[in-house]
PDB file of C-alpha atoms in Angstrom:
ATOM      1  CA  MET A   1     115.321  27.879 230.253  1.00  0.00           C
ATOM      2  CA  ILE A   2     116.082  29.923 227.753  1.00  0.00           C
ATOM      3  CA  LEU A   3     117.104  27.614 224.800  1.00  0.00           C
ATOM      4  CA  ARG A   4     120.636  29.398 222.579  1.00  0.00           C
ATOM      5  CA  SER A   5     121.596  25.389 221.374  1.00  0.00           C
ATOM      6  CA  PHE A   6     122.797  23.953 218.350  1.00  0.00           C
ATOM      7  CA  THR A   7     120.561  21.819 218.367  1.00  0.00           C
ATOM      8  CA  GLY A   8     117.539  23.994 219.636  1.00  0.00           C
ATOM      9  CA  ARG A   9     118.043  26.228 216.480  1.00  0.00           C
ATOM     10  CA  ARG A  10     118.097  23.964 214.266  1.00  0.00           C
ATOM     11  CA  LYS A  11     115.794  22.348 215.007  1.00  0.00           C
ATOM     12  CA  LEU A  12     113.226  24.938 214.873  1.00  0.00           C
ATOM     13  CA  LYS A  13     114.460  25.700 211.505  1.00  0.00           C
ATOM     14  CA  ASP A  14     114.235  22.633 210.304  1.00  0.00           C
ATOM     15  CA  LEU A  15     110.587  22.716 211.047  1.00  0.00           C
ATOM     16  CA  LEU A  16     110.670  25.928 209.152  1.00  0.00           C
ATOM     17  CA  LEU A  17     112.298  23.856 205.907  1.00  0.00           C
ATOM     18  CA  GLN A  18     109.176  22.134 205.879  1.00  0.00           C
ATOM     19  CA  ASN A  19     106.433  22.768 202.795  1.00  0.00           C
ATOM     20  CA  ASP A  20     103.870  23.602 204.238  1.00  0.00           C
ATOM     21  CA  ASN A  21     106.197  26.642 206.531  1.00  0.00           C
ATOM     22  CA  ARG A  22     107.740  28.075 203.498  1.00  0.00           C
ATOM     23  CA  VAL A  23     104.568  29.609 203.483  1.00  0.00           C
ATOM     24  CA  CYS A  24     102.459  32.359 205.901  1.00  0.00           C
ATOM     25  CA  ALA A  25      99.800  29.691 207.436  1.00  0.00           C
ATOM     26  CA  ASP A  26      97.210  32.632 207.070  1.00  0.00           C
ATOM     27  CA  CYS A  27      97.832  34.452 203.682  1.00  0.00           C
ATOM     28  CA  ASN A  28     100.131  32.039 201.826  1.00  0.00           C
ATOM     29  CA  ALA A  29     103.147  34.756 201.477  1.00  0.00           C
ATOM     30  CA  PRO A  30     106.281  32.921 201.248  1.00  0.00           C
ATOM     31  CA  ASP A  31     109.234  32.689 203.715  1.00  0.00           C
ATOM     32  CA  PRO A  32     107.636  33.408 206.479  1.00  0.00           C
ATOM     33  CA  LYS A  33     110.459  34.061 209.408  1.00  0.00           C
ATOM     34  CA  TRP A  34     108.209  34.751 212.390  1.00  0.00           C
ATOM     35  CA  ALA A  35     106.051  32.371 214.782  1.00  0.00           C
ATOM     36  CA  SER A  36     103.709  31.683 217.220  1.00  0.00           C
ATOM     37  CA  ALA A  37     104.951  30.290 219.560  1.00  0.00           C
ATOM     38  CA  ASN A  38     101.890  29.185 221.670  1.00  0.00           C
ATOM     39  CA  ILE A  39      99.092  28.583 217.838  1.00  0.00           C
ATOM     40  CA  GLY A  40     102.281  26.818 216.421  1.00  0.00           C
ATOM     41  CA  VAL A  41     102.656  28.065 212.561  1.00  0.00           C
ATOM     42  CA  PHE A  42     104.881  31.138 211.437  1.00  0.00           C
ATOM     43  CA  LEU A  43     104.024  34.018 210.063  1.00  0.00           C
ATOM     44  CA  CYS A  44     104.973  36.316 207.249  1.00  0.00           C
ATOM     45  CA  LEU A  45     105.571  40.258 208.456  1.00  0.00           C
ATOM     46  CA  LYS A  46     102.170  41.354 207.489  1.00  0.00           C
ATOM     47  CA  CYS A  47     100.298  38.881 209.533  1.00  0.00           C
ATOM     48  CA  CYS A  48     103.080  39.006 212.622  1.00  0.00           C
ATOM     49  CA  GLY A  49     102.124  43.104 212.735  1.00  0.00           C
ATOM     50  CA  VAL A  50      98.181  41.746 213.246  1.00  0.00           C
ATOM     51  CA  HIS A  51      98.588  38.401 215.713  1.00  0.00           C
ATOM     52  CA  ARG A  52     100.793  40.973 217.908  1.00  0.00           C
ATOM     53  CA  SER A  53      98.332  42.827 218.825  1.00  0.00           C
ATOM     54  CA  LEU A  54      95.934  40.361 219.645  1.00  0.00           C
ATOM     55  CA  GLY A  55      98.263  39.330 223.100  1.00  0.00           C
ATOM     56  CA  THR A  56     100.610  37.026 224.079  1.00  0.00           C
ATOM     57  CA  HIS A  57      97.632  35.668 225.871  1.00  0.00           C
ATOM     58  CA  ILE A  58      96.061  34.954 222.261  1.00  0.00           C
ATOM     59  CA  SER A  59      99.394  34.693 219.800  1.00  0.00           C
ATOM     60  CA  LYS A  60     103.119  35.096 221.044  1.00  0.00           C
ATOM     61  CA  VAL A  61     104.714  36.132 218.466  1.00  0.00           C
ATOM     62  CA  LEU A  62     108.954  35.460 218.012  1.00  0.00           C
ATOM     63  CA  SER A  63     111.291  36.047 215.288  1.00  0.00           C
ATOM     64  CA  VAL A  64     112.603  32.888 213.946  1.00  0.00           C
ATOM     65  CA  THR A  65     116.465  34.464 213.876  1.00  0.00           C
ATOM     66  CA  LEU A  66     116.363  37.396 216.163  1.00  0.00           C
ATOM     67  CA  ASP A  67     114.738  35.936 219.335  1.00  0.00           C
ATOM     68  CA  ASP A  68     115.570  33.659 222.157  1.00  0.00           C
ATOM     69  CA  TRP A  69     113.218  30.343 222.754  1.00  0.00           C
ATOM     70  CA  SER A  70     112.580  28.292 225.115  1.00  0.00           C
ATOM     71  CA  GLU A  71     113.007  24.694 225.878  1.00  0.00           C
ATOM     72  CA  ASP A  72     108.984  24.225 225.761  1.00  0.00           C
ATOM     73  CA  GLU A  73     108.452  27.324 223.418  1.00  0.00           C
ATOM     74  CA  ILE A  74     110.198  24.765 220.803  1.00  0.00           C
ATOM     75  CA  ASP A  75     108.537  21.437 222.549  1.00  0.00           C
ATOM     76  CA  ALA A  76     105.146  23.872 221.601  1.00  0.00           C
ATOM     77  CA  MET A  77     105.854  24.510 217.681  1.00  0.00           C
ATOM     78  CA  MET A  78     107.184  20.916 216.781  1.00  0.00           C
ATOM     79  CA  GLU A  79     104.467  19.161 219.056  1.00  0.00           C
ATOM     80  CA  VAL A  80     101.956  20.863 217.078  1.00  0.00           C
ATOM     81  CA  GLY A  81     104.052  19.842 213.616  1.00  0.00           C
ATOM     82  CA  GLY A  82     103.532  23.188 211.341  1.00  0.00           C
ATOM     83  CA  ASN A  83     101.194  25.240 209.437  1.00  0.00           C
ATOM     84  CA  ALA A  84      98.804  22.323 207.800  1.00  0.00           C
ATOM     85  CA  SER A  85      98.583  20.818 211.103  1.00  0.00           C
ATOM     86  CA  ALA A  86      97.432  24.053 212.724  1.00  0.00           C
ATOM     87  CA  ASN A  87      95.014  24.612 209.898  1.00  0.00           C
ATOM     88  CA  SER A  88      93.308  21.193 210.119  1.00  0.00           C
ATOM     89  CA  ILE A  89      92.231  23.062 213.233  1.00  0.00           C
ATOM     90  CA  TYR A  90      91.761  26.997 213.133  1.00  0.00           C
ATOM     91  CA  GLU A  91      91.165  26.457 208.830  1.00  0.00           C
ATOM     92  CA  SER A  92      88.347  23.514 209.337  1.00  0.00           C
ATOM     93  CA  TYR A  93      85.558  24.975 209.043  1.00  0.00           C
ATOM     94  CA  ILE A  94      85.329  28.229 207.506  1.00  0.00           C
ATOM     95  CA  PRO A  95      81.868  29.838 207.506  1.00  0.00           C
ATOM     96  CA  GLN A  96      80.208  31.772 204.201  1.00  0.00           C
ATOM     97  CA  GLY A  97      81.257  35.234 203.759  1.00  0.00           C
ATOM     98  CA  TYR A  98      84.912  35.035 204.664  1.00  0.00           C
ATOM     99  CA  THR A  99      87.792  34.381 202.489  1.00  0.00           C
ATOM    100  CA  LYS A 100      91.227  34.072 203.228  1.00  0.00           C
ATOM    101  CA  PRO A 101      93.494  36.928 202.956  1.00  0.00           C
ATOM    102  CA  GLY A 102      96.058  36.740 200.844  1.00  0.00           C
ATOM    103  CA  PRO A 103      99.397  37.334 200.364  1.00  0.00           C
ATOM    104  CA  ASP A 104      98.049  40.589 198.699  1.00  0.00           C
ATOM    105  CA  ALA A 105      95.540  41.767 200.854  1.00  0.00           C
ATOM    106  CA  GLY A 106      94.813  45.076 202.222  1.00  0.00           C
ATOM    107  CA  HIS A 107      94.839  45.201 206.035  1.00  0.00           C
ATOM    108  CA  ASP A 108      91.205  45.343 206.993  1.00  0.00           C
ATOM    109  CA  GLN A 109      91.177  42.280 205.435  1.00  0.00           C
ATOM    110  CA  ARG A 110      93.722  40.176 206.995  1.00  0.00           C
ATOM    111  CA  ALA A 111      92.602  41.326 209.949  1.00  0.00           C
ATOM    112  CA  LYS A 112      89.661  40.362 210.084  1.00  0.00           C
ATOM    113  CA  PHE A 113      90.560  37.279 208.863  1.00  0.00           C
ATOM    114  CA  ILE A 114      92.937  36.938 211.584  1.00  0.00           C
ATOM    115  CA  ARG A 115      91.253  37.543 214.898  1.00  0.00           C
ATOM    116  CA  ALA A 116      88.002  35.713 213.268  1.00  0.00           C
ATOM    117  CA  LYS A 117      90.373  32.384 213.245  1.00  0.00           C
ATOM    118  CA  TYR A 118      92.439  32.519 216.565  1.00  0.00           C
ATOM    119  CA  GLU A 119      90.549  34.824 218.904  1.00  0.00           C
ATOM    120  CA  PHE A 120      87.155  34.211 218.548  1.00  0.00           C
ATOM    121  CA  GLN A 121      87.783  30.957 217.208  1.00  0.00           C
ATOM    122  CA  GLU A 122      85.099  31.317 214.049  1.00  0.00           C
ATOM    123  CA  PHE A 123      86.499  28.541 211.839  1.00  0.00           C
ATOM    124  CA  LEU A 124      86.479  26.078 214.506  1.00  0.00           C
ATOM    125  CA  LYS A 125      84.648  22.532 214.477  1.00  0.00           C
ATOM    126  CA  PRO A 126      81.183  23.648 216.515  1.00  0.00           C
ATOM    127  CA  SER A 127      82.215  20.903 219.205  1.00  0.00           C
ATOM    128  CA  LEU A 128      85.275  22.586 219.554  1.00  0.00           C
ATOM    129  CA  ARG A 129      84.788  26.395 220.176  1.00  0.00           C
ATOM    130  CA  ILE A 130      85.496  28.046 223.189  1.00  0.00           C
ATOM    131  CA  VAL A 131      82.390  29.860 224.525  1.00  0.00           C
ATOM    132  CA  SER A 132      83.593  33.591 226.114  1.00  0.00           C
ATOM    133  CA  GLY A 133      82.504  36.863 226.476  1.00  0.00           C
ATOM    134  CA  LYS A 134      83.499  39.017 223.725  1.00  0.00           C
ATOM    135  CA  SER A 135      87.814  40.148 223.827  1.00  0.00           C
ATOM    136  CA  SER A 136      88.498  43.146 225.122  1.00  0.00           C
ATOM    137  CA  LEU A 137      91.346  43.911 222.656  1.00  0.00           C
ATOM    138  CA  GLU A 138      90.637  47.331 221.250  1.00  0.00           C
ATOM    139  CA  SER A 139      90.374  45.552 217.535  1.00  0.00           C
ATOM    140  CA  ASN A 140      92.101  49.055 216.231  1.00  0.00           C
ATOM    141  CA  SER A 141      95.631  48.361 217.696  1.00  0.00           C
ATOM    142  CA  ALA A 142      95.941  45.236 214.882  1.00  0.00           C
ATOM    143  CA  LYS A 143      97.637  46.619 212.230  1.00  0.00           C
ATOM    144  CA  SER A 144     100.968  45.057 210.587  1.00  0.00           C
ATOM    145  CA  PHE A 145     103.240  45.325 207.936  1.00  0.00           C
ATOM    146  CA  MET A 146     102.533  47.357 204.725  1.00  0.00           C
ATOM    147  CA  ASP A 147     104.593  46.804 201.088  1.00  0.00           C
ATOM    148  CA  SER A 148     106.850  49.787 201.941  1.00  0.00           C
ATOM    149  CA  PHE A 149     109.417  47.176 204.858  1.00  0.00           C
ATOM    150  CA  LYS A 150     110.337  45.097 201.789  1.00  0.00           C
ATOM    151  CA  SER A 151     112.894  46.144 199.793  1.00  0.00           C
ATOM    152  CA  THR A 152     113.676  49.431 198.151  1.00  0.00           C
ATOM    153  CA  SER A 153     116.229  52.016 196.344  1.00  0.00           C
ATOM    154  CA  SER A 154     114.540  54.574 198.083  1.00  0.00           C
ATOM    155  CA  SER A 155     113.675  53.368 201.625  1.00  0.00           C
ATOM    156  CA  GLN A 156     116.562  51.817 202.855  1.00  0.00           C
ATOM    157  CA  ARG A 157     120.746  52.298 202.867  1.00  0.00           C
ATOM    158  CA  MET A 158     123.559  50.272 202.796  1.00  0.00           C
ATOM    159  CA  GLU A 159     125.950  50.063 205.862  1.00  0.00           C
ATOM    160  CA  GLY A 160     128.734  47.762 205.259  1.00  0.00           C
ATOM    161  CA  MET A 161     126.581  45.120 205.604  1.00  0.00           C
ATOM    162  CA  VAL A 162     123.627  46.968 206.764  1.00  0.00           C
ATOM    163  CA  GLU A 163     120.229  47.847 205.715  1.00  0.00           C
ATOM    164  CA  PHE A 164     118.511  50.634 207.296  1.00  0.00           C
ATOM    165  CA  ILE A 165     114.489  50.716 207.267  1.00  0.00           C
ATOM    166  CA  GLY A 166     114.041  54.241 208.845  1.00  0.00           C
ATOM    167  CA  MET A 167     115.720  56.393 211.490  1.00  0.00           C
ATOM    168  CA  LEU A 168     114.388  56.107 215.033  1.00  0.00           C
ATOM    169  CA  LYS A 169     114.553  59.700 217.351  1.00  0.00           C
ATOM    170  CA  VAL A 170     115.021  59.567 221.141  1.00  0.00           C
ATOM    171  CA  LYS A 171     114.183  62.120 223.344  1.00  0.00           C
ATOM    172  CA  VAL A 172     115.157  60.535 227.237  1.00  0.00           C
ATOM    173  CA  ILE A 173     112.820  62.232 229.559  1.00  0.00           C
ATOM    174  CA  LYS A 174     113.154  62.162 232.792  1.00  0.00           C
ATOM    175  CA  GLY A 175     113.820  59.536 236.284  1.00  0.00           C
ATOM    176  CA  THR A 176     112.215  59.544 238.985  1.00  0.00           C
ATOM    177  CA  ASP A 177     114.407  57.517 242.384  1.00  0.00           C
ATOM    178  CA  LEU A 178     116.304  56.372 240.943  1.00  0.00           C
ATOM    179  CA  ALA A 179     118.721  54.214 243.601  1.00  0.00           C
ATOM    180  CA  ILE A 180     121.710  55.436 245.000  1.00  0.00           C
ATOM    181  CA  ARG A 181     124.868  55.126 244.724  1.00  0.00           C
ATOM    182  CA  ASP A 182     127.101  57.105 246.416  1.00  0.00           C
ATOM    183  CA  ILE A 183     126.976  58.014 249.532  1.00  0.00           C
ATOM    184  CA  LYS A 184     123.998  60.335 249.480  1.00  0.00           C
ATOM    185  CA  SER A 185     122.524  60.763 246.299  1.00  0.00           C
ATOM    186  CA  SER A 186     124.305  59.440 242.762  1.00  0.00           C
ATOM    187  CA  ASP A 187     125.792  61.102 238.449  1.00  0.00           C
ATOM    188  CA  PRO A 188     122.949  59.163 236.250  1.00  0.00           C
ATOM    189  CA  TYR A 189     123.294  59.526 232.922  1.00  0.00           C
ATOM    190  CA  VAL A 190     121.506  57.032 230.407  1.00  0.00           C
ATOM    191  CA  ILE A 191     122.960  55.268 227.224  1.00  0.00           C
ATOM    192  CA  LEU A 192     120.857  53.456 224.171  1.00  0.00           C
ATOM    193  CA  SER A 193     122.151  50.883 222.417  1.00  0.00           C
ATOM    194  CA  LEU A 194     121.011  49.958 219.028  1.00  0.00           C
ATOM    195  CA  GLY A 195     122.516  46.717 217.090  1.00  0.00           C
ATOM    196  CA  GLN A 196     125.841  48.680 216.757  1.00  0.00           C
ATOM    197  CA  GLN A 197     124.927  52.565 217.996  1.00  0.00           C
ATOM    198  CA  THR A 198     125.019  53.545 221.413  1.00  0.00           C
ATOM    199  CA  VAL A 199     124.033  56.548 222.655  1.00  0.00           C
ATOM    200  CA  GLN A 200     124.169  58.781 225.789  1.00  0.00           C
ATOM    201  CA  THR A 201     122.715  61.634 227.668  1.00  0.00           C
ATOM    202  CA  THR A 202     125.029  64.439 229.901  1.00  0.00           C
ATOM    203  CA  ILE A 203     125.514  63.375 233.470  1.00  0.00           C
ATOM    204  CA  ILE A 204     123.096  65.090 235.550  1.00  0.00           C
ATOM    205  CA  ARG A 205     126.029  65.237 239.324  1.00  0.00           C
ATOM    206  CA  SER A 206     123.618  64.462 242.505  1.00  0.00           C
ATOM    207  CA  ASN A 207     120.404  63.250 241.318  1.00  0.00           C
ATOM    208  CA  LEU A 208     117.687  61.050 241.752  1.00  0.00           C
ATOM    209  CA  ASN A 209     115.371  62.520 240.153  1.00  0.00           C
ATOM    210  CA  PRO A 210     116.933  63.689 236.992  1.00  0.00           C
ATOM    211  CA  VAL A 211     115.635  65.566 234.140  1.00  0.00           C
ATOM    212  CA  TRP A 212     116.454  65.133 231.119  1.00  0.00           C
ATOM    213  CA  ASN A 213     114.652  65.885 227.735  1.00  0.00           C
ATOM    214  CA  GLU A 214     117.197  65.034 225.332  1.00  0.00           C
ATOM    215  CA  GLU A 215     116.760  64.136 221.896  1.00  0.00           C
ATOM    216  CA  TYR A 216     119.051  60.895 219.407  1.00  0.00           C
ATOM    217  CA  MET A 217     118.996  59.226 216.522  1.00  0.00           C
ATOM    218  CA  LEU A 218     119.302  56.196 215.965  1.00  0.00           C
ATOM    219  CA  SER A 219     118.861  54.261 212.073  1.00  0.00           C
ATOM    220  CA  VAL A 220     117.291  51.042 212.861  1.00  0.00           C
ATOM    221  CA  PRO A 221     118.251  47.512 210.098  1.00  0.00           C
ATOM    222  CA  GLU A 222     116.876  45.591 209.103  1.00  0.00           C
ATOM    223  CA  HIS A 223     116.606  43.061 211.285  1.00  0.00           C
ATOM    224  CA  TYR A 224     116.351  45.776 214.653  1.00  0.00           C
ATOM    225  CA  GLY A 225     115.669  42.845 217.259  1.00  0.00           C
ATOM    226  CA  GLN A 226     115.205  45.334 221.008  1.00  0.00           C
ATOM    227  CA  MET A 227     116.626  48.478 221.743  1.00  0.00           C
ATOM    228  CA  LYS A 228     119.157  48.487 225.591  1.00  0.00           C
ATOM    229  CA  LEU A 229     118.514  50.812 227.804  1.00  0.00           C
ATOM    230  CA  LYS A 230     121.289  51.316 231.174  1.00  0.00           C
ATOM    231  CA  VAL A 231     121.021  53.812 233.648  1.00  0.00           C
ATOM    232  CA  TYR A 232     124.544  54.486 234.975  1.00  0.00           C
ATOM    233  CA  ASP A 233     126.161  56.736 238.162  1.00  0.00           C
ATOM    234  CA  HIS A 234     129.225  58.601 237.093  1.00  0.00           C
ATOM    235  CA  ASP A 235     132.261  57.781 239.062  1.00  0.00           C
ATOM    236  CA  THR A 236     135.289  60.039 238.957  1.00  0.00           C
ATOM    237  CA  PHE A 237     138.236  57.435 240.264  1.00  0.00           C
ATOM    238  CA  SER A 238     136.277  54.339 239.909  1.00  0.00           C
ATOM    239  CA  ALA A 239     134.144  52.226 237.670  1.00  0.00           C
ATOM    240  CA  ASP A 240     130.936  53.631 236.832  1.00  0.00           C
ATOM    241  CA  ASP A 241     127.478  51.635 238.718  1.00  0.00           C
ATOM    242  CA  ILE A 242     125.458  49.965 237.268  1.00  0.00           C
ATOM    243  CA  MET A 243     121.302  52.179 237.636  1.00  0.00           C
ATOM    244  CA  GLY A 244     119.027  49.308 235.880  1.00  0.00           C
ATOM    245  CA  GLU A 245     117.864  48.517 232.985  1.00  0.00           C
ATOM    246  CA  ALA A 246     115.098  47.363 230.269  1.00  0.00           C
ATOM    247  CA  ASP A 247     114.690  46.705 227.034  1.00  0.00           C
ATOM    248  CA  ILE A 248     112.108  47.940 224.802  1.00  0.00           C
ATOM    249  CA  ASP A 249     111.050  46.190 221.653  1.00  0.00           C
ATOM    250  CA  LEU A 250     110.287  48.277 219.304  1.00  0.00           C
ATOM    251  CA  GLN A 251     108.099  46.665 216.954  1.00  0.00           C
ATOM    252  CA  PRO A 252     104.949  48.085 217.585  1.00  0.00           C
ATOM    253  CA  LEU A 253     106.540  51.016 217.094  1.00  0.00           C
ATOM    254  CA  ILE A 254     107.282  50.367 213.277  1.00  0.00           C
ATOM    255  CA  THR A 255     105.104  48.063 212.639  1.00  0.00           C
ATOM    256  CA  SER A 256     102.154  50.531 213.478  1.00  0.00           C
ATOM    257  CA  ALA A 257     104.203  53.709 211.824  1.00  0.00           C
ATOM    258  CA  MET A 258     104.855  51.248 208.107  1.00  0.00           C
ATOM    259  CA  ALA A 259     101.134  50.389 208.185  1.00  0.00           C
ATOM    260  CA  PHE A 260      99.932  54.466 207.580  1.00  0.00           C
ATOM    261  CA  GLY A 261     102.845  55.234 205.642  1.00  0.00           C
ATOM    262  CA  ASP A 262     101.675  58.594 205.940  1.00  0.00           C
ATOM    263  CA  ALA A 263     101.559  59.878 208.743  1.00  0.00           C
ATOM    264  CA  GLY A 264     101.267  63.344 206.745  1.00  0.00           C
ATOM    265  CA  MET A 265      97.856  62.389 205.332  1.00  0.00           C
ATOM    266  CA  PHE A 266      96.111  61.273 208.901  1.00  0.00           C
ATOM    267  CA  GLY A 267      95.219  63.243 212.073  1.00  0.00           C
ATOM    268  CA  ASP A 268      95.320  63.015 215.269  1.00  0.00           C
ATOM    269  CA  MET A 269      95.429  59.706 216.312  1.00  0.00           C
ATOM    270  CA  GLN A 270      96.044  55.594 217.925  1.00  0.00           C
ATOM    271  CA  ILE A 271      97.842  53.704 215.728  1.00  0.00           C
ATOM    272  CA  GLY A 272      99.037  50.751 218.397  1.00  0.00           C
ATOM    273  CA  LYS A 273     100.013  49.275 221.114  1.00  0.00           C
ATOM    274  CA  TRP A 274     102.541  47.863 223.717  1.00  0.00           C
ATOM    275  CA  LEU A 275     100.838  45.831 226.861  1.00  0.00           C
ATOM    276  CA  LYS A 276     102.157  46.160 229.551  1.00  0.00           C
ATOM    277  CA  SER A 277     103.375  42.489 231.093  1.00  0.00           C
ATOM    278  CA  GLU A 278     105.134  41.030 233.344  1.00  0.00           C
ATOM    279  CA  ASP A 279     108.060  40.211 230.358  1.00  0.00           C
ATOM    280  CA  ASN A 280     108.050  44.302 230.421  1.00  0.00           C
ATOM    281  CA  PRO A 281     109.593  47.296 232.775  1.00  0.00           C
ATOM    282  CA  LEU A 282     106.296  48.571 230.682  1.00  0.00           C
ATOM    283  CA  ILE A 283     104.784  50.637 234.401  1.00  0.00           C
ATOM    284  CA  GLU A 284     101.520  50.608 231.886  1.00  0.00           C
ATOM    285  CA  ASP A 285     100.684  50.672 228.432  1.00  0.00           C
ATOM    286  CA  SER A 286     102.693  52.795 225.533  1.00  0.00           C
ATOM    287  CA  THR A 287     100.330  54.158 222.849  1.00  0.00           C
ATOM    288  CA  VAL A 288     101.082  54.169 219.217  1.00  0.00           C
ATOM    289  CA  ASN A 289     100.017  57.544 217.344  1.00  0.00           C
ATOM    290  CA  ILE A 290     100.015  59.516 214.767  1.00  0.00           C
ATOM    291  CA  VAL A 291      99.859  63.182 216.566  1.00  0.00           C
ATOM    292  CA  ASP A 292     101.122  66.378 214.515  1.00  0.00           C
ATOM    293  CA  GLY A 293     101.827  64.719 211.069  1.00  0.00           C
ATOM    294  CA  LYS A 294     104.347  62.275 213.028  1.00  0.00           C
ATOM    295  CA  VAL A 295     103.852  58.612 214.505  1.00  0.00           C
ATOM    296  CA  LYS A 296     105.541  59.158 218.267  1.00  0.00           C
ATOM    297  CA  GLN A 297     105.110  56.141 221.592  1.00  0.00           C
ATOM    298  CA  MET A 298     105.565  58.178 224.910  1.00  0.00           C
ATOM    299  CA  MET A 299     106.563  55.536 227.542  1.00  0.00           C
ATOM    300  CA  SER A 300     106.765  54.851 231.246  1.00  0.00           C
ATOM    301  CA  LEU A 301     110.055  52.486 231.382  1.00  0.00           C
ATOM    302  CA  LYS A 302     110.844  50.539 235.665  1.00  0.00           C
ATOM    303  CA  LEU A 303     113.911  49.827 235.779  1.00  0.00           C
ATOM    304  CA  GLN A 304     114.952  46.130 236.077  1.00  0.00           C
ATOM    305  CA  ASN A 305     117.461  44.804 238.401  1.00  0.00           C
ATOM    306  CA  VAL A 306     118.190  48.274 241.193  1.00  0.00           C
ATOM    307  CA  GLU A 307     116.434  48.400 243.736  1.00  0.00           C
ATOM    308  CA  SER A 308     114.306  51.340 242.234  1.00  0.00           C
ATOM    309  CA  GLY A 309     114.034  54.099 239.120  1.00  0.00           C
ATOM    310  CA  LEU A 310     111.643  55.127 236.988  1.00  0.00           C
ATOM    311  CA  LEU A 311     112.323  56.571 233.226  1.00  0.00           C
ATOM    312  CA  ASP A 312     110.030  58.274 230.954  1.00  0.00           C
ATOM    313  CA  LEU A 313     111.028  58.412 227.183  1.00  0.00           C
ATOM    314  CA  GLU A 314     109.271  59.139 223.942  1.00  0.00           C
ATOM    315  CA  LEU A 315     109.884  57.588 220.821  1.00  0.00           C
ATOM    316  CA  GLU A 316     109.235  58.763 216.801  1.00  0.00           C
ATOM    317  CA  TRP A 317     110.246  57.777 213.831  1.00  0.00           C
ATOM    318  CA  ILE A 318     111.529  58.715 210.682  1.00  0.00           C
ATOM    319  CA  PRO A 319     111.322  57.435 207.460  1.00  0.00           C
ATOM    320  CA  LEU A 320     113.922  57.821 205.750  1.00  0.00           C
ATOM    321  CA  ASP A 321     112.615  59.562 203.148  1.00  0.00           C
ATOM    322  CA  GLN A 322     111.311  61.601 204.883  1.00  0.00           C
TER     323      GLN A 322
END
């Protein structure tokens, strides 16, 4: 059950206001706005980027203000009691050679500490450690936000009260095996929504395997949330029929892009990943790559709440100062 009630939000915000929760559990940066729901700690933007790349089986990251929380997730946070309580366990024994990173720590130091703390459990008391094989997670997918995410006049624009941190180019490539909504076929088109912005592809007549290859630009607000995708069948004389939908997590792309800054300074390489899970529409893991100096992410999505249909997209991050 997803928690949307005022009481649940109030409990979470009250917990965040505790003195120990006013700084990030992993680097002591002030005013954390993210949390690991299954570990029970509050995190800053930089550390939450590393947590997300560990996988949800280790750390399930949620926004305190943007995401919906289940009752179980709220109860788990309350039971832990906050950063001080969690750190008394996860940082009870820090061996020589490790130093807890500060708010301005670099990515390598931050990632090394967080992985040791939660993935490998090296700071637990020896009697509490869980012995397991080497993690199958790829360490190079653990990327953090850099200082460029902070508000600066050169990297943000204002539209009313909304701050934008970058641009997102979305290429709608093709659909496969889409649902039939007319007698034998459908007239599909795609609608993409991000914040208050909405764009629509052209309508392709009588085609269950349409190819669009159309590109659209969306401004990315500071609190961007998920991008919503819906596929419809165009009807001339009645309301258009839904042909499936999908929610797209933009954070792996944006986290990775901001961590590396000027992508033109790097060769082609993988810098992040959105992992396939039962909670998202991915058909397979979707990697974030630097390709010819640009940060791009290909993805194949299984449309939700419909009998059939796949959709292929390509995302590209474009900094505002580019």
